[in-house]
Coordinates of C-alpha atoms and ligand atoms in Angstrom, one line a residue:
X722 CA 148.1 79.8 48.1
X723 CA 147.8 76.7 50.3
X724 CA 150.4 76.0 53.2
X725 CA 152.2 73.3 52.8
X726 CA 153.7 74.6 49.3
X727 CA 156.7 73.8 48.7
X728 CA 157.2 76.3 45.8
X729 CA 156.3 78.9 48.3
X730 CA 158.6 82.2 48.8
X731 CA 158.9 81.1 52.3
X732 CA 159.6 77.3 51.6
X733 CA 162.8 78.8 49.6
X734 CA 163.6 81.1 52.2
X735 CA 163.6 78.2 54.7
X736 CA 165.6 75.9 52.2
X737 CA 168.5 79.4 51.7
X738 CA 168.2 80.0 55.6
X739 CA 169.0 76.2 56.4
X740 CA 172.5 76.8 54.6
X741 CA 173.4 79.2 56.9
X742 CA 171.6 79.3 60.3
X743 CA 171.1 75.9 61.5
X744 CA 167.7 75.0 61.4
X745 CA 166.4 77.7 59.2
X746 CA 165.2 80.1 61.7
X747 CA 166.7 81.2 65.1
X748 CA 163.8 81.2 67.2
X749 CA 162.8 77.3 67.7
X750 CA 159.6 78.8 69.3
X751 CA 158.7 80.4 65.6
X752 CA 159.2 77.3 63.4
X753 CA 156.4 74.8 62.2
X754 CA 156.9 71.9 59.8
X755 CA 157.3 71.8 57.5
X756 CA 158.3 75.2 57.3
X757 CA 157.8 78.6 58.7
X758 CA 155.8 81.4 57.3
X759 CA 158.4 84.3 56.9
X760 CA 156.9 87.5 57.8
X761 CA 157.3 90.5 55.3
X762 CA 155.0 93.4 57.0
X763 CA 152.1 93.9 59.9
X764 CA 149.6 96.3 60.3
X765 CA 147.6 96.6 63.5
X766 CA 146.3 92.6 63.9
X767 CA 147.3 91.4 60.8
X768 CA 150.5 90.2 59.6
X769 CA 151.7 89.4 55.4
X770 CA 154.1 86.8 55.2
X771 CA 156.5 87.4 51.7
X772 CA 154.0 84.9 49.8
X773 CA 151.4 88.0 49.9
X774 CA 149.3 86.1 52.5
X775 CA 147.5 88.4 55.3
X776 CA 146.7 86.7 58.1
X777 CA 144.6 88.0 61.8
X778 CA 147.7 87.7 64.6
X779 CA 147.1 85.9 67.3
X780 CA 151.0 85.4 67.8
X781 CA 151.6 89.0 68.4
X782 CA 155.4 88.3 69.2
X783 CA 154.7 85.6 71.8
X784 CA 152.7 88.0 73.6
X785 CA 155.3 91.5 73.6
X786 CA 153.0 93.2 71.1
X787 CA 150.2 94.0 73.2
X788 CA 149.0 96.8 71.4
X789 CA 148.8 94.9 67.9
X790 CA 151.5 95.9 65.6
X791 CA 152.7 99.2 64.0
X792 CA 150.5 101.3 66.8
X793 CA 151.5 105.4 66.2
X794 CA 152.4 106.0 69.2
X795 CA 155.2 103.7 69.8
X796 CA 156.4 104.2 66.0
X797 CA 156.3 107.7 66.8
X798 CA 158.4 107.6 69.8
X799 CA 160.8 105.3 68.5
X800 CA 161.5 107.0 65.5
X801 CA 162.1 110.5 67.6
X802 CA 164.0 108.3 69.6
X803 CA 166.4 107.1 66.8
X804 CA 166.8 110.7 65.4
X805 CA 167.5 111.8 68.7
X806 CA 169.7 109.3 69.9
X807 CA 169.5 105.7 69.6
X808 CA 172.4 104.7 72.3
X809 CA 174.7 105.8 74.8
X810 CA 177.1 104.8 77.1
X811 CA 175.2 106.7 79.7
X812 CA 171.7 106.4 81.7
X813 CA 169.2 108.0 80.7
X814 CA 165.8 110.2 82.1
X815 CA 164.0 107.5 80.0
X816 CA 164.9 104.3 82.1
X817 CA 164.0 106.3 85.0
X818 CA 160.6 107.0 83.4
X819 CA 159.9 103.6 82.6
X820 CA 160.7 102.3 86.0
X821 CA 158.2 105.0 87.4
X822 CA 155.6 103.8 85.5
X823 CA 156.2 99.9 86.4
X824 CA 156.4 101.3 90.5
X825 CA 152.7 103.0 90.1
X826 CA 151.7 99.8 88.8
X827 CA 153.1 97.4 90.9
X828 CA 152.5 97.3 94.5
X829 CA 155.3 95.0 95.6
X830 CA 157.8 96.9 93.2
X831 CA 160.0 99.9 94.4
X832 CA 162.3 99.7 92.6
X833 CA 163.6 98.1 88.8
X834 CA 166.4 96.9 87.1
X835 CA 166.6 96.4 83.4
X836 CA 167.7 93.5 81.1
X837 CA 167.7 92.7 77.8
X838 CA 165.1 89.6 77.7
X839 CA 162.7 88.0 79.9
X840 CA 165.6 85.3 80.0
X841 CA 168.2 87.6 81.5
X842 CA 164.9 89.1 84.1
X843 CA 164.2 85.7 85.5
X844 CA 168.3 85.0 86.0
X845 CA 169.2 88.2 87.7
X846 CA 165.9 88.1 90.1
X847 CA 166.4 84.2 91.1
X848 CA 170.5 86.0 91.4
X849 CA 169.2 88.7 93.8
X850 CA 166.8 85.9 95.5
X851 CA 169.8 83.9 96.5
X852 CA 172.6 86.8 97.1
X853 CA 169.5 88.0 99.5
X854 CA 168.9 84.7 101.4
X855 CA 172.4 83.4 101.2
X856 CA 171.2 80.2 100.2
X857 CA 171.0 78.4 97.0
X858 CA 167.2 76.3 96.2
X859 CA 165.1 77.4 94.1
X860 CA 162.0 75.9 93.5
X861 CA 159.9 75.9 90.0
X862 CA 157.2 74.3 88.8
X863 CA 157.1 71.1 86.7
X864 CA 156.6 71.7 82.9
X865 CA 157.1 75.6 83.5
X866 CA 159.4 77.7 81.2
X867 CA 161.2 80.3 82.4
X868 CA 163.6 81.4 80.1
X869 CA 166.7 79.5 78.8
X870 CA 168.9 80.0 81.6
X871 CA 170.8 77.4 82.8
X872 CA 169.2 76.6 85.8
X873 CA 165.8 77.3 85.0
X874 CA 166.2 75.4 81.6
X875 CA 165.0 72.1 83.5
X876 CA 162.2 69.7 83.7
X877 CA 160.3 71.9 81.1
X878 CA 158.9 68.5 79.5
X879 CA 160.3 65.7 80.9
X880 CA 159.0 62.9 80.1
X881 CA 157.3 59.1 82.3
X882 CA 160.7 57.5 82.1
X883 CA 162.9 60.2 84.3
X884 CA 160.2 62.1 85.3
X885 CA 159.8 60.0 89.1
X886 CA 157.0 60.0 91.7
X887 CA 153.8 62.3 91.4
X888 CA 154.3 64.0 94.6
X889 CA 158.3 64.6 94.3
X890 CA 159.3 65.4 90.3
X891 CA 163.0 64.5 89.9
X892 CA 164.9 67.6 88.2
X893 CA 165.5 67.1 84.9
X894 CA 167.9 68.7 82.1
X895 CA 165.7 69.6 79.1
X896 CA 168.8 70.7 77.3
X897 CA 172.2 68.8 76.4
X898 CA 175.0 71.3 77.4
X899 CA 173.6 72.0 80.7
X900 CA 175.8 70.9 83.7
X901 CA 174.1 68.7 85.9
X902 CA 175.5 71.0 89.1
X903 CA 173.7 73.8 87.2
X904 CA 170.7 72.1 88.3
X905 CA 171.2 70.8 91.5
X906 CA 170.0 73.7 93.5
X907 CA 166.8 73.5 91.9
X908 CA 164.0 71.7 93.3
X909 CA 160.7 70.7 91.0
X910 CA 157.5 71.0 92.4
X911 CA 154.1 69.2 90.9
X912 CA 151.5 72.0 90.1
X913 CA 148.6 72.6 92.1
X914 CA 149.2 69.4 94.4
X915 CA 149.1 71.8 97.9
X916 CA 150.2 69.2 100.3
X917 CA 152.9 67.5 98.3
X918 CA 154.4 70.8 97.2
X919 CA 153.9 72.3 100.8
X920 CA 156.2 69.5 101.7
X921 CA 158.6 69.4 99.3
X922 CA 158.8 73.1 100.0
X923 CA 159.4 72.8 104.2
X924 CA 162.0 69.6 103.3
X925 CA 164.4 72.0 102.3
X926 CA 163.3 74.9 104.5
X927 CA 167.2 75.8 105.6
X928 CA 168.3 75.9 101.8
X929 CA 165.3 77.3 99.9
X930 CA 166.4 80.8 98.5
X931 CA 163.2 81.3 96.2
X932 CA 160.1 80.3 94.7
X933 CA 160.0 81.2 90.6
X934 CA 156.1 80.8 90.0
X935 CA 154.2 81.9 86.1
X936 CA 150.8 82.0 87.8
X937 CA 149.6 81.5 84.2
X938 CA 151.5 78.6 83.1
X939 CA 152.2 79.8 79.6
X940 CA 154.0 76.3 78.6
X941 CA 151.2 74.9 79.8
X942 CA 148.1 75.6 77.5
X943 CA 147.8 79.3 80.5
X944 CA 147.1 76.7 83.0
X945 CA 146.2 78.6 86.1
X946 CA 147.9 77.7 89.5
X947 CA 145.0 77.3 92.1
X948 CA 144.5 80.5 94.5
X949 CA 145.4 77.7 97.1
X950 CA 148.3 76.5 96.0
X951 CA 149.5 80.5 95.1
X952 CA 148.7 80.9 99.4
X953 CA 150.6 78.1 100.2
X954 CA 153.4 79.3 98.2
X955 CA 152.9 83.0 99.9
X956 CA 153.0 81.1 103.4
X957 CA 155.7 79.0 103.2
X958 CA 158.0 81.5 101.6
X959 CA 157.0 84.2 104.2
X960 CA 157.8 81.1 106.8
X961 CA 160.9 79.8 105.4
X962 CA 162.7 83.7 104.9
X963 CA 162.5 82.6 101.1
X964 CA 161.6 84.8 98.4
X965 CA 158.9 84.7 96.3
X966 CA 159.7 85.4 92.5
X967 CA 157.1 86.0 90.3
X968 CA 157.8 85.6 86.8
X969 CA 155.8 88.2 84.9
X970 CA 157.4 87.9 81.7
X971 CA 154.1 86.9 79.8
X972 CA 151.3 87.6 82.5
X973 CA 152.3 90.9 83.3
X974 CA 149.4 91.8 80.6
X975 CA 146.5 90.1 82.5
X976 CA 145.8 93.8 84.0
X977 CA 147.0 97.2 84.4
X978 CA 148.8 96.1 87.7
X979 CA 149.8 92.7 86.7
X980 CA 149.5 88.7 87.7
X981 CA 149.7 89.7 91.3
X982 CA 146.8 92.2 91.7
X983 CA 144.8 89.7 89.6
X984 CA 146.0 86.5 91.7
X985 CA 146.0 88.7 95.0
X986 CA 149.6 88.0 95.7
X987 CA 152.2 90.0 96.5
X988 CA 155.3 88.4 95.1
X989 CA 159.0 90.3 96.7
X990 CA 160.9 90.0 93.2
X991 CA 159.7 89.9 89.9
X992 CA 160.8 89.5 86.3
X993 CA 159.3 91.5 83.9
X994 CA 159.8 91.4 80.1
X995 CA 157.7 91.4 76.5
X996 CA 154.9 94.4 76.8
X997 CA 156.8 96.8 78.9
X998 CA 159.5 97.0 76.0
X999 CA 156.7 98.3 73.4
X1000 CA 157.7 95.3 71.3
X1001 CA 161.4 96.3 71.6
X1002 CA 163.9 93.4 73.3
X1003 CA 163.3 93.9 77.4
X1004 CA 163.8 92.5 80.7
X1005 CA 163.4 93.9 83.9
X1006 CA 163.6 93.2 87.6
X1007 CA 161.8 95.0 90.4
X1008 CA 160.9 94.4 93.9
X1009 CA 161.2 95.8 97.4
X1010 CA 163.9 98.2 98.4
X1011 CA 165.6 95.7 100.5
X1012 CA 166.6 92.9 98.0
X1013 CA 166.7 95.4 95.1
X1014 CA 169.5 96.6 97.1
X1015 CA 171.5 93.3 95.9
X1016 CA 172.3 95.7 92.4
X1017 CA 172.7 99.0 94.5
X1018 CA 176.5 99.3 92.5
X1019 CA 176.2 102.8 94.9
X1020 CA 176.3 101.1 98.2
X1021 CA 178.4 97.8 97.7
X1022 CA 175.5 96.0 96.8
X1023 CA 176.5 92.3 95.8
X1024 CA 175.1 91.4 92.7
X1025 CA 176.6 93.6 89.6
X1026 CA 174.2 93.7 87.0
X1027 CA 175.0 95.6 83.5
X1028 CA 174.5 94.8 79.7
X1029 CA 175.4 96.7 76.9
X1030 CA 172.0 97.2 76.1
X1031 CA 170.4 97.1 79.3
X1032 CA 167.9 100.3 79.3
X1033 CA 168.4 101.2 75.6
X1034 CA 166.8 103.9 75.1
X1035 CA 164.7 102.9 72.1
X1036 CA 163.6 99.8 74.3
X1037 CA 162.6 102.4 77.3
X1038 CA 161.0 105.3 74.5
X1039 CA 159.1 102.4 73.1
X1040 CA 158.5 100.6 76.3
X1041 CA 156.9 104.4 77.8
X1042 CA 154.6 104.7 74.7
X1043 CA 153.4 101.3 75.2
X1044 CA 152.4 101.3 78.8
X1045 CA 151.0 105.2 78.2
X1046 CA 148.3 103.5 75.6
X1047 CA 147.8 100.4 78.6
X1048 CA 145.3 102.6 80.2
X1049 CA 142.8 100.4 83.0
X1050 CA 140.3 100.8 79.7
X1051 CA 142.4 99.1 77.5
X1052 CA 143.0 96.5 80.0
X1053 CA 139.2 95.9 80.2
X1054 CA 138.5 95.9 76.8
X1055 CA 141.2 93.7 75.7
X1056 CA 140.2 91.2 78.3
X1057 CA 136.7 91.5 78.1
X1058 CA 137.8 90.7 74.3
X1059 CA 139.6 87.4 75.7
X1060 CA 136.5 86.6 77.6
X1061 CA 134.4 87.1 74.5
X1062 CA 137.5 84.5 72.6
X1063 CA 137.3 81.7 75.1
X1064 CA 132.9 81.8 75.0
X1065 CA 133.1 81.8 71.9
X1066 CA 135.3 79.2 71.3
X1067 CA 133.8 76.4 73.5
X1068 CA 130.6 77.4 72.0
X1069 CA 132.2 76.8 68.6
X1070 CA 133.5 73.1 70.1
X1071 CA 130.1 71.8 71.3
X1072 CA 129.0 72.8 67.7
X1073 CA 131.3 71.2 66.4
X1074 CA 131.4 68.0 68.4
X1075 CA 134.3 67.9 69.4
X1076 CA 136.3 67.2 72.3
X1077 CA 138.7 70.6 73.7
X1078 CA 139.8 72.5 76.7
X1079 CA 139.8 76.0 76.3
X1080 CA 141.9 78.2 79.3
X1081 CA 143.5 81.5 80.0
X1082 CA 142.8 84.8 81.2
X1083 CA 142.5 87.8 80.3
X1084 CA 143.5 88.4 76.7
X1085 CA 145.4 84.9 76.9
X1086 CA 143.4 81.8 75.4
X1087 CA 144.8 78.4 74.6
X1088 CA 142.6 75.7 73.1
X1089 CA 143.4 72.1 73.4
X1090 CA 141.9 69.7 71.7
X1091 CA 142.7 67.1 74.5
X1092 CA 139.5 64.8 76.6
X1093 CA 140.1 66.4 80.3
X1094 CA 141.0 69.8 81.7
X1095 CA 144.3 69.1 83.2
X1096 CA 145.9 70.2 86.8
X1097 CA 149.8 69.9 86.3
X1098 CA 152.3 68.9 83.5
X1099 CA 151.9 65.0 83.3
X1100 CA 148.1 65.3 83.3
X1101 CA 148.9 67.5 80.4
X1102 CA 151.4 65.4 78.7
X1103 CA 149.7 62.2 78.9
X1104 CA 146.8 63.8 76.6
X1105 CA 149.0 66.2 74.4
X1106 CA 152.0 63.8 73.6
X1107 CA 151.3 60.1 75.0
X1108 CA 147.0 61.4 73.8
X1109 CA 147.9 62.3 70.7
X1110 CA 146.1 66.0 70.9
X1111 CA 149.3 67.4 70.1
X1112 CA 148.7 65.9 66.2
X1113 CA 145.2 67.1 66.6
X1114 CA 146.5 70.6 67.6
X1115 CA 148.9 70.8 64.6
X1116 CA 145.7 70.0 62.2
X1117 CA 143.8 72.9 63.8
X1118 CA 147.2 75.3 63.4
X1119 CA 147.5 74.0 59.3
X1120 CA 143.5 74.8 58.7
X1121 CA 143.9 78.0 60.2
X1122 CA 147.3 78.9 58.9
X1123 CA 144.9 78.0 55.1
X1124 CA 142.0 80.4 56.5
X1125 CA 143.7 83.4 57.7
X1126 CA 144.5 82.7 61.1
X1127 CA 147.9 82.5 63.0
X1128 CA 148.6 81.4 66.2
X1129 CA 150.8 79.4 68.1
X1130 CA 150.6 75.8 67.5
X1131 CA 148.7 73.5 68.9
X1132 CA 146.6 76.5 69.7
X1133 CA 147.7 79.1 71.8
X1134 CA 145.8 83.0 70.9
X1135 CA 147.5 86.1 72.1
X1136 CA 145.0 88.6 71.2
X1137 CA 146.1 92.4 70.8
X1138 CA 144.1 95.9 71.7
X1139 CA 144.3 96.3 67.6
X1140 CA 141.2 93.5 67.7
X1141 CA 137.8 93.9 67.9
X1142 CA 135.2 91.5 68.0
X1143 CA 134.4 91.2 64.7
X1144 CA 138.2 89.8 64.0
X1145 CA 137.2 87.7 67.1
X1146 CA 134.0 86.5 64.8
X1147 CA 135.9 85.6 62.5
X1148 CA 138.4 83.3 64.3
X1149 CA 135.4 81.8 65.5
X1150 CA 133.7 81.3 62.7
X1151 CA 136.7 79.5 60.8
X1152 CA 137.6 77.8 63.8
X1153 CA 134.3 76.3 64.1
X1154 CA 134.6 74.9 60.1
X1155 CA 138.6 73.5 61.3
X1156 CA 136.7 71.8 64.4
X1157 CA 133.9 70.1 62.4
X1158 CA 136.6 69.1 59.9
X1159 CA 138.7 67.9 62.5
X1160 CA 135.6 66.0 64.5
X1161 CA 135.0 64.5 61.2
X1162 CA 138.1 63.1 60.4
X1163 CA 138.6 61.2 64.1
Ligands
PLP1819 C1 157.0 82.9 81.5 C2 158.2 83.3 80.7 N1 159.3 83.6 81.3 C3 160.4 83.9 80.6 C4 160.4 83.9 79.3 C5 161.7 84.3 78.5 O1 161.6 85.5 77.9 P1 162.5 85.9 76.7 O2 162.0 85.1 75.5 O3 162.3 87.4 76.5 O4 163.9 85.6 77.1 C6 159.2 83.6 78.6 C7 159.2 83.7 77.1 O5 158.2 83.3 76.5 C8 158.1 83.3 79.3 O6 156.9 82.9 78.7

């Protein structure tokens, strides 16, 4: 079966799901046009949709199923779990576990909160950041996504019209619904420009509360902020009394300690979500004892945080397995794996003729078929969007999509520890057929 087809299972799915759930699907970040694959089962790194086509996963969940899918461990501990006991309205050993586990592994963590979603993580740390400081900026960087929180929800991809000067990004609203004062606090800076964002930064010194950095841009095809520009950010925050946040949510798997052992920086809060929940919903918040005592209900601390579901106990059993199996081995393996990915696949370009950037780290890969590596967002945008390498990027998705292969369109590879590199030989090989196709049709 060819994708498009409209007489598809999942085209009729799509059509029955667009009666009742605007849009089709829920999860924007899921759907492709003209319609989405449903999924009916996975097995390790492949995933069936419900037309009976198996496919290698490089989605893996947007990165929260590190492991690959359907690993015996976690299923084991979750269905334990769910005879056991699959909620109460009481804490349990198991959230106390989990937290452990993320303290060993985290040297600027003592101590962790959970949420429900990377979302709710990135909120109640930039919370704690500003009930800490008493004051109210926040600083992100342009084109970065954090979540769909309010605040954070802005200047995610603005575009040349509002977008202002180079040096000084105007804060946009990339959602309608979105109070303007909800973003006032929040101040944009231009990635890996040290000097403009140093003083951008020091302009607001006696208001800054926090700086939310994803050293990893995941938004942005894993572009990695500079080792300078993460200083800089370490500096000025120590300077300023601001905090700085790190958001973890999808780097969190470049190692067994993190984006901050692997960027050597030490960040004071961070948000945590996708692996440590073992492919369950998860958030989490951790830091040093003296802002995680913001949430310390025990000893008047000022910012309540709860949830129904905060610290289910099927997320934490699940979320235990998975970081049990995330051994230092694994870690190396599963990025030497990426490594292995990203060779391969600028090998497979030059073959191919064609034009392409290939980035990430560790078992993180993005490959954009765009003229220049890029710095920051609007070097980005003017190749993806105003370029036209975003079109080029869906032709990639739609060849793989027809040769076994799914990933993230226009080409982002979340690889799993279920891999090995003969299911990274054969991304390559078909990608290298999609390139020469595409270099042939330009
Ligand atoms: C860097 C980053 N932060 C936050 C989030 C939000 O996490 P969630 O989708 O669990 O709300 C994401 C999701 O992809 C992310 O990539």
């Amino acid at each position: 079966m060819s994708y498009p087809d409209m007489q598809s299972r999942s085209a009729q799915l799509f059509e029955r799901g667009r009666k009742v759930i605007p849009g089709g699907n829920t999860r924007k970040s899921v759907y492709f046009a003209p319609y989405p694959t449903y999924a009916a089962s996975v097995d390790g790194c492949r995933v069936t949709d419900v037309d009976g086509v198996e496919r290698l996963d490089f989605v893996n969940n947007n990165s929260a199923t590190v492991l690959g899918h359907n690993h015996p461990a976690i299923v084991d501990a979750v269905v334990a779990q769910a005879k056991r006991m699959m909620a109460a309205g009481m804490p349990t050993e198991l959230e106390i576990e989990l937290a452990e586990m993320i303290c060993e592994r985290v040297a600027s963590v003592d101590q962790v909160r959970f949420a429900n979603s990377g979302t709710e993580a990135v909120m109640f740390a930039v919370r704690a950041a500003r009930a800490y400081t008493g004051r109210n900026v926040i600083a992100k960087v342009e084109g970065a996504y954090h979540g769909s929180w309010d605040p954070m929800y802005t200047s995610m991809t603005p575009l040349p019209d509002t977008w202002g000067e180079d040096s000084a990004p105007t804060t946009t609203l990339s959602s309608a619904g979105i109070p303007q004062g909800a973003i006032d606090d929040i101040l944009i800076l231009p990635a890996n420009d040290v000097k403009a964002a140093r003083e951008l930064l020091r302009a607001n010194a006696d208001d800054l509360a926090g700086v939310l950095i994803d050293p990893l841009v995941s938004q942005m095809g894993f572009l990695a902020l500079t080792n300078e520009y993460l200083a800089m950010i370490r500096q000025v925050c120590s300077d300023l009394g601001a905090q700085l946040i790190f958001d973890e949510v999808f780097s969190f798997r470049l190692g067994y300690h993190g984006a901050q052992e692997e960027f050597g920086v030490q960040a004071d809060i961070t948000a945590f979500g996708k692996l440590i929940g073992g492919g369950l919903p998860v958030g989490a918040i951790g830091g040093g004892k003296d802002i995680m005592a913001v949430f310390d209900h025990t000893a008047g601390g000022s910012v309540p945080q709860s949830g129904t579901f905060s610290g289910s106990c099927m997320t934490m059993a699940a979320g235990i397995a998975a970081l049990k199996e995330m051994t230092p081995q694994r870690f190396e393996q599963i990025n030497a794996l990426g490594e292995y990915a990203r060779e391969g696949m600028r090998s497979a370009l030059q073959e191919a003729g064609l034009t392409g950037v290939v980035n990430g780290r560790g078992s993180l890969m993005s490959v954009l078929l765009v003229e220049s590596p890029f710095d920051n967002y609007r070097e980005l945008f003017n190749q993806l969007i105003a370029g036209g390498a975003f079109a080029l990027g869906a032709q990639l998705h739609q060849y793989l999509l027809n040769h076994g292969i799914a990933c993230i369109p226009p080409g982002v590879f979340i690889l799993s520890a279920a891999m090995t590199e003969a299911d990274i030989d054969e991304l390559l090989r078909v990608a290298t057929d999609a390139f020469r196709e595409i270099a042939q049709s330009e």
